[in-house]
XYZ file of C-alpha atoms in Angstrom:
606
model
C -95.868 31.113 -127.004
C -95.711 27.894 -124.981
C -98.593 28.645 -122.623
C -100.423 25.454 -123.704
C -97.380 23.226 -123.147
C -96.220 21.527 -119.974
C -92.949 23.299 -119.233
C -90.358 21.167 -117.505
C -88.132 22.547 -114.800
C -85.156 22.531 -117.148
C -86.953 24.383 -119.890
C -88.535 26.721 -117.318
C -85.193 28.072 -116.151
C -84.151 31.251 -117.966
C -80.750 31.666 -119.466
C -78.507 34.179 -117.746
C -79.091 36.603 -120.615
C -82.872 36.222 -120.518
C -82.990 36.536 -116.739
C -80.938 39.711 -116.901
C -83.302 41.116 -119.512
C -86.287 40.570 -117.193
C -84.571 42.378 -114.334
C -83.541 45.209 -116.657
C -87.121 45.642 -117.858
C -88.247 45.907 -114.242
C -85.497 48.344 -113.293
C -85.946 50.532 -116.379
C -89.709 50.760 -116.293
C -90.785 54.396 -115.954
C -93.987 56.357 -115.486
C -93.991 58.385 -118.727
C -95.425 61.894 -118.981
C -94.066 63.154 -122.310
C -94.888 61.249 -125.493
C -94.179 61.580 -129.196
C -97.664 62.336 -130.551
C -96.612 61.855 -134.160
C -95.788 58.173 -133.621
C -98.746 55.854 -133.193
C -98.805 52.509 -131.404
C -100.024 50.060 -134.038
C -102.615 47.453 -133.233
C -100.189 44.521 -133.409
C -97.916 46.032 -130.748
C -100.877 46.991 -128.578
C -102.320 43.483 -128.826
C -99.006 41.938 -127.733
C -98.917 44.272 -124.719
C -102.524 43.512 -123.783
C -101.855 39.822 -124.342
C -99.139 40.020 -121.692
C -101.556 41.779 -119.357
C -104.094 39.029 -119.933
C -101.579 36.419 -118.775
C -101.453 37.906 -115.280
C -102.133 35.649 -112.308
C -105.554 36.085 -110.704
C -107.258 34.842 -107.574
C -109.282 31.715 -108.326
C -108.295 32.172 -111.997
C -111.043 34.788 -112.058
C -109.362 36.999 -114.707
C -111.498 39.945 -113.553
C -109.908 42.608 -115.738
C -111.094 44.411 -118.831
C -109.288 46.899 -121.094
C -111.049 49.924 -122.611
C -108.892 51.326 -125.438
C -109.526 55.047 -126.017
C -108.279 56.831 -129.119
C -111.150 59.328 -129.536
C -109.735 62.795 -128.879
C -113.022 64.229 -127.663
C -113.277 61.655 -124.901
C -109.649 62.234 -123.929
C -110.174 66.014 -123.845
C -113.083 65.648 -121.434
C -111.117 63.292 -119.213
C -108.162 65.671 -119.214
C -110.443 68.564 -118.251
C -111.487 66.528 -115.228
C -107.826 65.793 -114.470
C -107.105 69.524 -114.347
C -110.005 70.159 -111.975
C -109.001 67.269 -109.725
C -105.379 68.407 -109.709
C -106.432 71.866 -108.517
C -108.485 70.299 -105.736
C -105.647 67.965 -104.735
C -103.187 70.856 -104.632
C -105.069 72.337 -101.681
C -103.867 69.455 -99.509
C -100.235 70.604 -99.709
C -98.627 73.555 -97.907
C -98.056 76.613 -100.165
C -94.451 75.924 -101.217
C -95.133 72.247 -101.840
C -98.347 73.167 -103.677
C -96.501 75.467 -106.088
C -93.960 72.748 -106.767
C -96.718 70.187 -107.330
C -98.565 72.387 -109.831
C -95.355 72.949 -111.803
C -94.999 69.240 -112.647
C -96.323 67.658 -115.801
C -98.316 64.742 -114.440
C -100.034 63.318 -117.518
C -99.895 62.881 -121.268
C -103.567 62.237 -121.954
C -103.663 64.163 -125.243
C -100.059 63.623 -126.347
C -100.179 59.843 -126.057
C -101.902 58.241 -129.083
C -103.657 55.659 -126.904
C -105.372 55.938 -123.539
C -106.335 52.754 -121.737
C -108.673 52.223 -118.804
C -108.050 48.998 -116.924
C -111.233 47.990 -115.129
C -112.056 45.239 -112.668
C -115.284 43.262 -112.615
C -116.568 43.240 -109.013
C -120.071 42.000 -109.779
C -121.428 38.907 -108.070
C -120.524 35.830 -110.051
C -122.643 32.732 -110.554
C -120.494 31.023 -107.951
C -118.068 32.253 -105.325
C -114.560 33.013 -106.561
C -112.127 30.568 -105.035
C -109.825 32.271 -102.534
C -111.944 35.361 -101.844
C -113.949 34.298 -98.809
C -111.739 36.141 -96.343
C -109.867 38.408 -98.791
C -112.310 39.703 -101.406
C -109.882 42.537 -102.175
C -107.735 39.934 -103.968
C -109.980 40.487 -106.994
C -108.745 44.081 -107.286
C -105.181 42.965 -106.620
C -105.489 40.573 -109.565
C -106.322 43.453 -111.886
C -103.260 45.282 -110.530
C -101.173 42.278 -111.578
C -102.516 42.744 -115.109
C -101.382 46.379 -115.053
C -97.898 45.345 -113.988
C -97.652 42.747 -116.788
C -98.834 45.345 -119.278
C -96.303 47.911 -118.084
C -93.344 45.556 -118.293
C -94.351 44.248 -121.728
C -94.671 47.829 -122.962
C -91.163 48.612 -121.702
C -89.799 45.591 -123.535
C -91.445 46.943 -126.718
C -89.922 50.385 -126.158
C -93.406 51.786 -125.446
C -94.029 54.109 -122.520
C -96.888 53.944 -120.018
C -98.082 56.750 -117.753
C -100.520 56.140 -114.910
C -103.000 58.975 -114.346
C -104.556 58.604 -110.899
C -105.872 62.168 -110.618
C -109.098 61.461 -112.479
C -112.512 61.177 -110.869
C -113.804 57.582 -111.215
C -117.342 58.897 -111.734
C -116.172 60.620 -114.923
C -114.607 57.403 -116.203
C -117.762 55.449 -115.403
C -119.854 57.918 -117.404
C -117.462 58.494 -120.343
C -116.676 54.808 -120.841
C -120.169 53.469 -120.058
C -118.883 51.223 -117.289
C -121.806 49.200 -115.875
C -122.461 49.133 -112.146
C -119.915 46.813 -110.567
C -117.251 47.430 -113.224
C -114.774 49.723 -111.488
C -111.866 51.645 -113.057
C -108.618 50.568 -111.440
C -106.094 52.368 -113.628
C -106.140 55.029 -116.348
C -103.042 54.748 -118.535
C -101.461 56.818 -121.312
C -99.638 54.619 -123.853
C -97.243 55.747 -126.543
C -93.624 56.110 -127.579
C -91.865 58.390 -125.075
C -89.696 61.383 -125.746
C -87.186 59.552 -123.532
C -87.000 57.001 -120.746
C -85.626 58.885 -117.740
C -82.665 57.557 -115.791
C -84.740 57.615 -112.597
C -88.430 58.113 -111.818
C -89.376 61.745 -112.451
C -90.506 62.487 -108.891
C -87.261 61.044 -107.576
C -85.170 63.102 -110.012
C -87.041 66.277 -109.072
C -86.649 65.657 -105.359
C -90.352 65.220 -104.548
C -89.659 61.882 -102.889
C -86.586 59.690 -102.386
C -86.515 55.961 -102.995
C -86.829 53.990 -99.782
C -83.958 51.626 -98.996
C -84.852 48.001 -99.649
C -83.811 47.068 -96.103
C -86.577 49.255 -94.699
C -89.211 47.408 -96.727
C -88.217 43.873 -95.706
C -89.539 42.437 -92.456
C -88.445 39.034 -91.169
C -91.200 36.874 -89.693
C -93.220 39.850 -88.457
C -93.597 43.573 -89.034
C -90.894 45.194 -86.934
C -91.739 48.896 -87.008
C -92.197 49.919 -83.373
C -95.021 52.343 -84.039
C -97.260 49.561 -85.268
C -97.342 47.893 -81.854
C -100.888 48.744 -80.884
C -103.313 47.375 -78.415
C -106.634 46.026 -79.572
C -109.962 46.369 -77.903
C -112.624 43.759 -77.519
C -115.546 44.458 -79.807
C -118.981 43.040 -80.220
C -119.575 40.609 -83.021
C -121.011 42.165 -86.161
C -121.814 41.036 -89.647
C -122.259 42.734 -92.984
C -125.791 42.534 -94.252
C -125.740 41.859 -97.988
C -129.069 41.178 -99.665
C -128.828 38.493 -102.322
C -131.366 40.259 -104.525
C -132.351 43.892 -105.083
C -134.870 45.175 -102.572
C -138.099 46.260 -104.248
C -139.493 49.202 -102.311
C -142.855 50.907 -102.631
C -143.002 54.568 -103.549
C -142.394 56.669 -100.475
C -145.267 58.579 -98.952
C -145.730 60.248 -95.568
C -146.434 57.558 -92.994
C -149.059 59.456 -91.047
C -149.266 62.703 -89.176
C -146.676 63.636 -86.576
C -148.255 64.116 -83.173
C -147.987 67.577 -81.682
C -145.067 68.160 -79.364
C -146.251 67.667 -75.754
C -145.991 71.104 -74.176
C -147.634 69.824 -70.982
C -144.819 67.313 -70.433
C -142.230 70.022 -71.060
C -143.974 72.358 -68.608
C -144.072 69.584 -65.997
C -140.333 69.087 -66.405
C -139.732 72.825 -66.009
C -141.891 72.941 -62.888
C -139.952 70.046 -61.414
C -136.642 71.795 -62.122
C -137.893 74.826 -60.192
C -138.114 72.574 -57.128
C -134.602 71.140 -57.447
C -132.007 72.111 -54.859
C -130.248 74.749 -56.941
C -130.718 78.377 -57.913
C -133.405 78.769 -60.563
C -131.998 78.294 -64.085
C -128.492 77.701 -62.751
C -127.935 74.635 -64.948
C -128.604 76.729 -68.027
C -129.084 74.810 -71.264
C -129.074 71.457 -69.455
C -132.454 72.341 -67.986
C -133.869 73.178 -71.408
C -132.500 69.953 -72.906
C -134.128 67.816 -70.242
C -137.464 69.588 -70.626
C -137.272 69.294 -74.437
C -136.643 65.577 -74.179
C -139.676 65.135 -71.888
C -141.885 67.018 -74.343
C -140.674 64.996 -77.309
C -141.242 61.704 -75.468
C -144.614 63.004 -74.174
C -144.092 61.921 -70.593
C -142.916 63.195 -67.263
C -141.203 61.864 -65.279
C -139.355 60.653 -68.350
C -137.186 57.560 -68.545
C -133.441 58.087 -68.949
C -132.483 57.631 -72.643
C -130.105 54.768 -71.951
C -130.446 53.395 -75.500
C -129.352 55.696 -78.317
C -128.474 55.166 -81.974
C -126.723 57.114 -84.715
C -128.157 56.597 -88.205
C -125.104 57.083 -90.425
C -125.962 57.105 -94.143
C -123.341 56.871 -96.918
C -123.667 57.751 -100.611
C -121.739 59.209 -103.536
C -122.444 62.293 -105.625
C -122.040 62.665 -109.375
C -121.288 66.370 -109.016
C -117.747 65.512 -107.868
C -116.994 65.279 -111.594
C -116.987 69.100 -111.543
C -113.956 69.178 -109.225
C -115.893 70.638 -106.293
C -114.148 68.586 -103.597
C -110.575 68.185 -102.439
C -111.083 64.416 -102.547
C -112.317 61.965 -105.180
C -115.473 59.893 -104.828
C -113.471 56.736 -104.063
C -112.833 58.297 -100.649
C -116.456 57.643 -99.685
C -115.958 53.878 -99.816
C -112.673 54.210 -97.917
C -114.404 56.215 -95.182
C -117.145 53.591 -94.932
C -114.502 50.883 -94.521
C -112.763 52.947 -91.831
C -115.986 53.298 -89.840
C -116.596 49.563 -90.166
C -113.095 48.832 -88.923
C -113.602 51.064 -85.892
C -110.959 53.570 -86.964
C -113.166 56.636 -87.428
C -113.573 59.459 -84.919
C -117.295 58.794 -84.695
C -116.642 55.243 -83.517
C -114.431 56.466 -80.685
C -117.056 58.973 -79.569
C -119.951 56.539 -79.948
C -118.138 53.843 -77.975
C -117.504 56.251 -75.117
C -121.092 57.516 -75.147
C -122.741 54.121 -75.542
C -124.375 55.056 -78.854
C -125.054 52.322 -81.397
C -123.951 53.164 -84.942
C -126.331 52.082 -87.701
C -124.168 52.400 -90.850
C -126.244 52.279 -94.038
C -125.048 52.194 -97.653
C -127.824 54.030 -99.447
C -125.849 54.927 -102.579
C -122.087 54.291 -102.501
C -120.725 54.085 -106.054
C -117.162 53.123 -105.144
C -115.735 49.685 -104.483
C -116.779 48.162 -101.157
C -115.260 44.749 -101.809
C -112.429 45.389 -99.349
C -114.582 46.284 -96.343
C -113.743 44.295 -93.205
C -115.215 40.805 -93.157
C -115.608 40.901 -89.370
C -116.493 44.570 -88.873
C -116.644 46.425 -85.614
C -119.549 48.399 -87.090
C -121.825 46.411 -89.446
C -122.813 47.790 -92.840
C -126.459 47.571 -93.842
C -126.693 47.535 -97.620
C -129.748 49.427 -98.855
C -128.199 50.935 -101.989
C -130.883 52.650 -104.070
C -128.467 53.437 -106.913
C -124.715 53.794 -107.350
C -124.453 57.481 -106.461
C -126.324 60.397 -107.961
C -125.943 61.968 -111.389
C -124.158 65.278 -111.955
C -126.708 67.880 -110.830
C -125.045 70.539 -112.935
C -126.249 68.854 -116.127
C -129.204 66.674 -115.101
C -131.363 65.887 -112.070
C -129.343 64.222 -109.331
C -131.800 61.321 -109.357
C -135.241 60.282 -110.487
C -138.111 61.049 -108.160
C -138.605 57.344 -107.478
C -134.982 57.151 -106.284
C -135.524 60.034 -103.865
C -138.667 58.315 -102.589
C -136.799 55.027 -102.178
C -134.029 56.748 -100.208
C -136.593 58.460 -97.969
C -138.056 55.012 -97.367
C -134.601 53.629 -96.463
C -134.318 56.367 -93.842
C -137.747 55.573 -92.429
C -136.915 51.850 -92.289
C -133.661 52.632 -90.502
C -135.495 54.679 -87.864
C -138.058 51.933 -87.322
C -135.346 49.290 -86.959
C -133.371 51.352 -84.433
C -136.475 52.143 -82.378
C -137.514 48.486 -82.444
C -134.149 47.652 -80.885
C -134.896 50.088 -78.090
C -133.414 53.398 -79.220
C -134.958 56.294 -77.282
C -133.104 59.059 -79.121
C -131.596 59.119 -82.627
C -128.705 61.033 -84.150
C -128.261 61.739 -87.868
C -124.923 61.584 -89.677
C -123.579 61.121 -93.201
C -120.600 60.082 -95.300
C -120.339 61.227 -98.907
C -117.678 63.081 -100.870
C -119.315 65.999 -102.704
C -122.327 66.154 -100.414
C -121.760 69.730 -99.225
C -122.430 70.785 -102.831
C -125.757 68.944 -102.903
C -126.662 70.163 -99.415
C -125.852 73.774 -100.277
C -127.952 73.527 -103.446
C -130.875 72.211 -101.387
C -130.535 74.967 -98.799
C -130.559 77.579 -101.568
C -133.650 75.976 -103.118
C -135.546 75.746 -99.824
C -134.589 79.149 -98.415
C -134.210 81.300 -101.518
C -130.666 82.230 -100.505
C -128.007 82.887 -103.135
C -125.081 80.424 -103.478
C -122.645 83.062 -102.193
C -124.563 83.100 -98.899
C -124.543 79.330 -98.417
C -121.720 77.589 -100.255
C -118.647 76.821 -98.141
C -115.321 75.065 -98.439
C -116.496 71.568 -97.518
C -113.406 69.363 -97.357
C -111.100 72.396 -97.470
C -111.130 73.599 -101.083
C -109.228 76.657 -102.292
C -110.679 79.930 -103.600
C -110.800 78.846 -107.248
C -112.599 75.610 -106.401
C -114.988 77.484 -104.107
C -115.877 79.848 -106.953
C -116.457 76.893 -109.280
C -118.598 75.179 -106.648
C -120.795 78.266 -106.362
C -121.092 78.506 -110.155
C -122.083 74.833 -110.391
C -124.829 75.304 -107.810
C -126.036 78.509 -109.446
C -126.325 76.753 -112.817
C -128.107 73.795 -111.233
C -130.681 76.023 -109.549
C -131.502 77.649 -112.879
C -131.504 74.379 -114.841
C -133.839 72.578 -112.437
C -136.134 75.466 -111.491
C -139.132 73.695 -113.048
C -138.525 70.572 -110.900
C -138.419 72.358 -107.549
C -142.140 72.709 -106.943
C -142.342 70.332 -103.981
C -139.924 69.042 -101.326
C -139.413 65.594 -102.852
C -138.883 67.174 -106.269
C -136.148 69.384 -104.821
C -134.492 66.400 -103.179
C -134.551 64.509 -106.474
C -133.191 67.379 -108.566
C -130.460 68.634 -106.246
C -130.026 66.285 -103.314
C -128.104 63.213 -102.355
C -129.309 59.752 -101.444
C -127.943 60.085 -97.908
C -129.650 63.470 -97.528
C -132.964 61.902 -98.548
C -132.401 59.047 -96.108
C -131.686 61.447 -93.234
C -134.911 63.327 -94.000
C -136.920 60.102 -94.028
C -135.277 58.954 -90.797
C -136.134 62.222 -89.009
C -139.760 62.097 -90.137
C -140.294 58.511 -89.016
C -138.563 59.070 -85.666
C -140.780 62.083 -84.967
C -143.864 60.035 -85.798
C -142.800 57.600 -83.095
C -142.044 60.415 -80.615
C -138.315 59.701 -80.686
C -136.295 62.952 -80.643
C -133.687 63.520 -83.340
C -130.257 65.119 -82.888
C -128.791 66.716 -86.022
C -125.073 66.662 -86.676
C -124.064 69.691 -88.732
C -124.660 71.400 -92.065
C -125.558 68.232 -93.966
C -128.050 66.932 -91.417
C -129.456 70.443 -91.160
C -130.065 70.566 -94.926
C -131.851 67.211 -94.721
C -133.903 68.511 -91.793
C -135.014 71.523 -93.846
C -136.321 69.086 -96.461
C -138.054 66.999 -93.787
C -139.575 70.158 -92.311
C -140.924 71.126 -95.727
C -142.514 67.680 -96.076
C -144.122 67.805 -92.613
C -143.840 70.883 -90.372
C -144.613 68.710 -87.386
C -141.048 67.373 -87.364
C -139.418 70.627 -86.256
C -140.086 70.489 -82.463
C -138.507 67.022 -82.353
C -135.192 68.280 -83.738
C -132.124 69.324 -81.770
C -129.121 71.026 -83.372
C -126.011 69.544 -81.804
C -123.447 72.173 -82.786
C -122.669 75.265 -84.793
C -121.015 73.830 -87.892
C -118.048 75.689 -89.348
C -119.567 75.371 -92.836
C -120.399 78.742 -94.414
C -124.179 78.360 -94.644
C -124.731 76.591 -91.322
C -126.160 79.633 -89.516
C -128.745 80.135 -92.257
C -129.774 76.473 -91.911
C -130.335 76.771 -88.166
C -132.171 80.056 -88.581
C -134.484 78.437 -91.119
C -135.279 75.674 -88.622
C -135.479 78.017 -85.631
C -132.883 75.948 -83.760
C -130.105 77.015 -81.416
C -127.003 74.793 -81.372
C -126.041 73.167 -78.096
C -122.328 73.922 -78.499
C -119.741 75.377 -80.860
C -116.475 73.457 -81.029
C -115.523 74.364 -84.597
C -116.475 70.869 -85.788
C -116.715 70.154 -89.516
C -115.848 66.461 -89.773
C -119.346 65.081 -90.312
C -119.891 61.372 -89.678
C -122.375 62.289 -86.927
C -119.621 63.257 -84.479
C -121.469 66.324 -83.173
C -124.718 64.375 -82.860
C -123.082 61.715 -80.692
C -121.600 64.346 -78.372
C -124.976 66.068 -78.015
C -126.832 62.786 -77.392
C -124.581 62.156 -74.420
C -125.245 65.687 -73.185
C -129.021 65.157 -73.429
C -128.634 61.933 -71.492
C -126.670 63.805 -68.824
C -129.322 66.539 -68.641
C -132.123 64.008 -68.113
C -130.069 62.124 -65.531
C -129.461 65.320 -63.544
C -133.173 66.160 -63.689
C -134.125 62.687 -62.469
C -131.451 62.294 -59.806
C -131.092 65.657 -58.073
C -132.742 66.240 -54.736
C -135.524 68.794 -54.424
C -135.463 71.497 -51.778
C -137.965 69.457 -49.796
C -136.074 66.140 -49.917
C -132.795 67.922 -49.150
C -134.331 69.633 -46.131
C -133.417 73.089 -47.414
C -135.591 75.929 -46.193
C -135.580 79.589 -47.087
C -134.771 78.749 -50.699
C -135.808 82.177 -51.897
C -132.372 83.379 -50.950
C -130.698 81.008 -53.376
């Protein structure tokens, strides 16, 4: 190699033959699925291929990649088992005919290939900033992708095939390969000598997708696709809060008794409504909402809740390794980034309703390096740990982690109230969290998994059955740990569920009413209610979630939902809608004329 030599322009130019060979290697590269298991890839060939990968360009010459070579069959069998579960879950996203076609394809060669390789990227904070990443931190991941491309082309030149397996849960790879926090898998590859190099990519040959014309991918000076012409809205300035050192938190403990709900204030509100210029009870649930708000705030007349906040907690769940969701855990980080960018449904609703979103990372395991640098919605980083463990096989978290997450929720409530919030909503983001929530509901209510467990992100019947089995096994395994509410949260819960419980408790202590979103927030509220029964009167159920066990959750809490719109998105969308409705109810109560001020007599006839 001449990598240590200064290469002149003349020497740097390839011969026609060499240049043609490079283009042929690019054109003939294929994603291989069928390998010759009897033929090994010897170490010398593998080292040449990895040497080519290591020569890839990288932002700031960071060289952030690492290569985990896997030959152990037991490890590969476990990873393939996860592939099969994830493939079943992914199949649900396609219509029936397309789904059948998808499941008929061979999409991996994990066991046939003699070598598996995980390409990982190091996203941990370095001693100094990486040159070139101030405004584009995602360039670190892109650098690792360059290494994959080098590897793939070098393998093709050696006559070795490479197959990329993307249908594997990152949490499984982290656990199986002992990847430290901050080392993220970016590609899982099968490497070996192929049965054949196909004339065209397999999915193109089979008609799954056609190759796009080159002309449609080239844009001169600017992107020319008409549909991308979009207007932008002015947004408030926001920053991403990133602590430079881990936050040391004390063990969580109840922060004092919750004051009794003020029935006198509620009765005063009801008496006032009886004097308003309208038939008695004619505004239905709006009257009850306004009276409830007065009782929670312990005052009448009560101030209009002009300032409102949504506490939106995000975290990952190790149980996704069991294939219980239609989406992989990396989707959690993508959803967080979408909220930050202002592209999520909850942002649209919150903007219209004038509700501040407090987005908190309490346990996201996926890569957040590509979140917007100038976000519409800021991200508060209070990560207790990088996601929970797999509750099927071990407690979801240690008790101290559950306590720390409860404390994060309490801190979030205090911060929002200090900024003037008069009513709080609870929301969550976390792939796999309906499994944890359902397990908690079963543990707190004594219900069987069949009564509670639903389809979450839209899983099929087989995945639903597996999800119920996973929860059933977890309930049996952790029975000895479920003696108190915090113990149940630690054994079966999620970090965002703990945070929502802590947020509700602290808000109630400060006489700030809490609006629950759906099934997830309801499960957290059941935990909060078990910790301190005084929280219940301060809770409002925004809507009747479409999730299977939602009615049991509301029955346990003695709550009646405000509306039923068939919502099951999460993100706090239902809570935001209900907050605006509470605000409307209070405004009507404050602003309507009474019979006396309207000069109406003989009201008994109304």
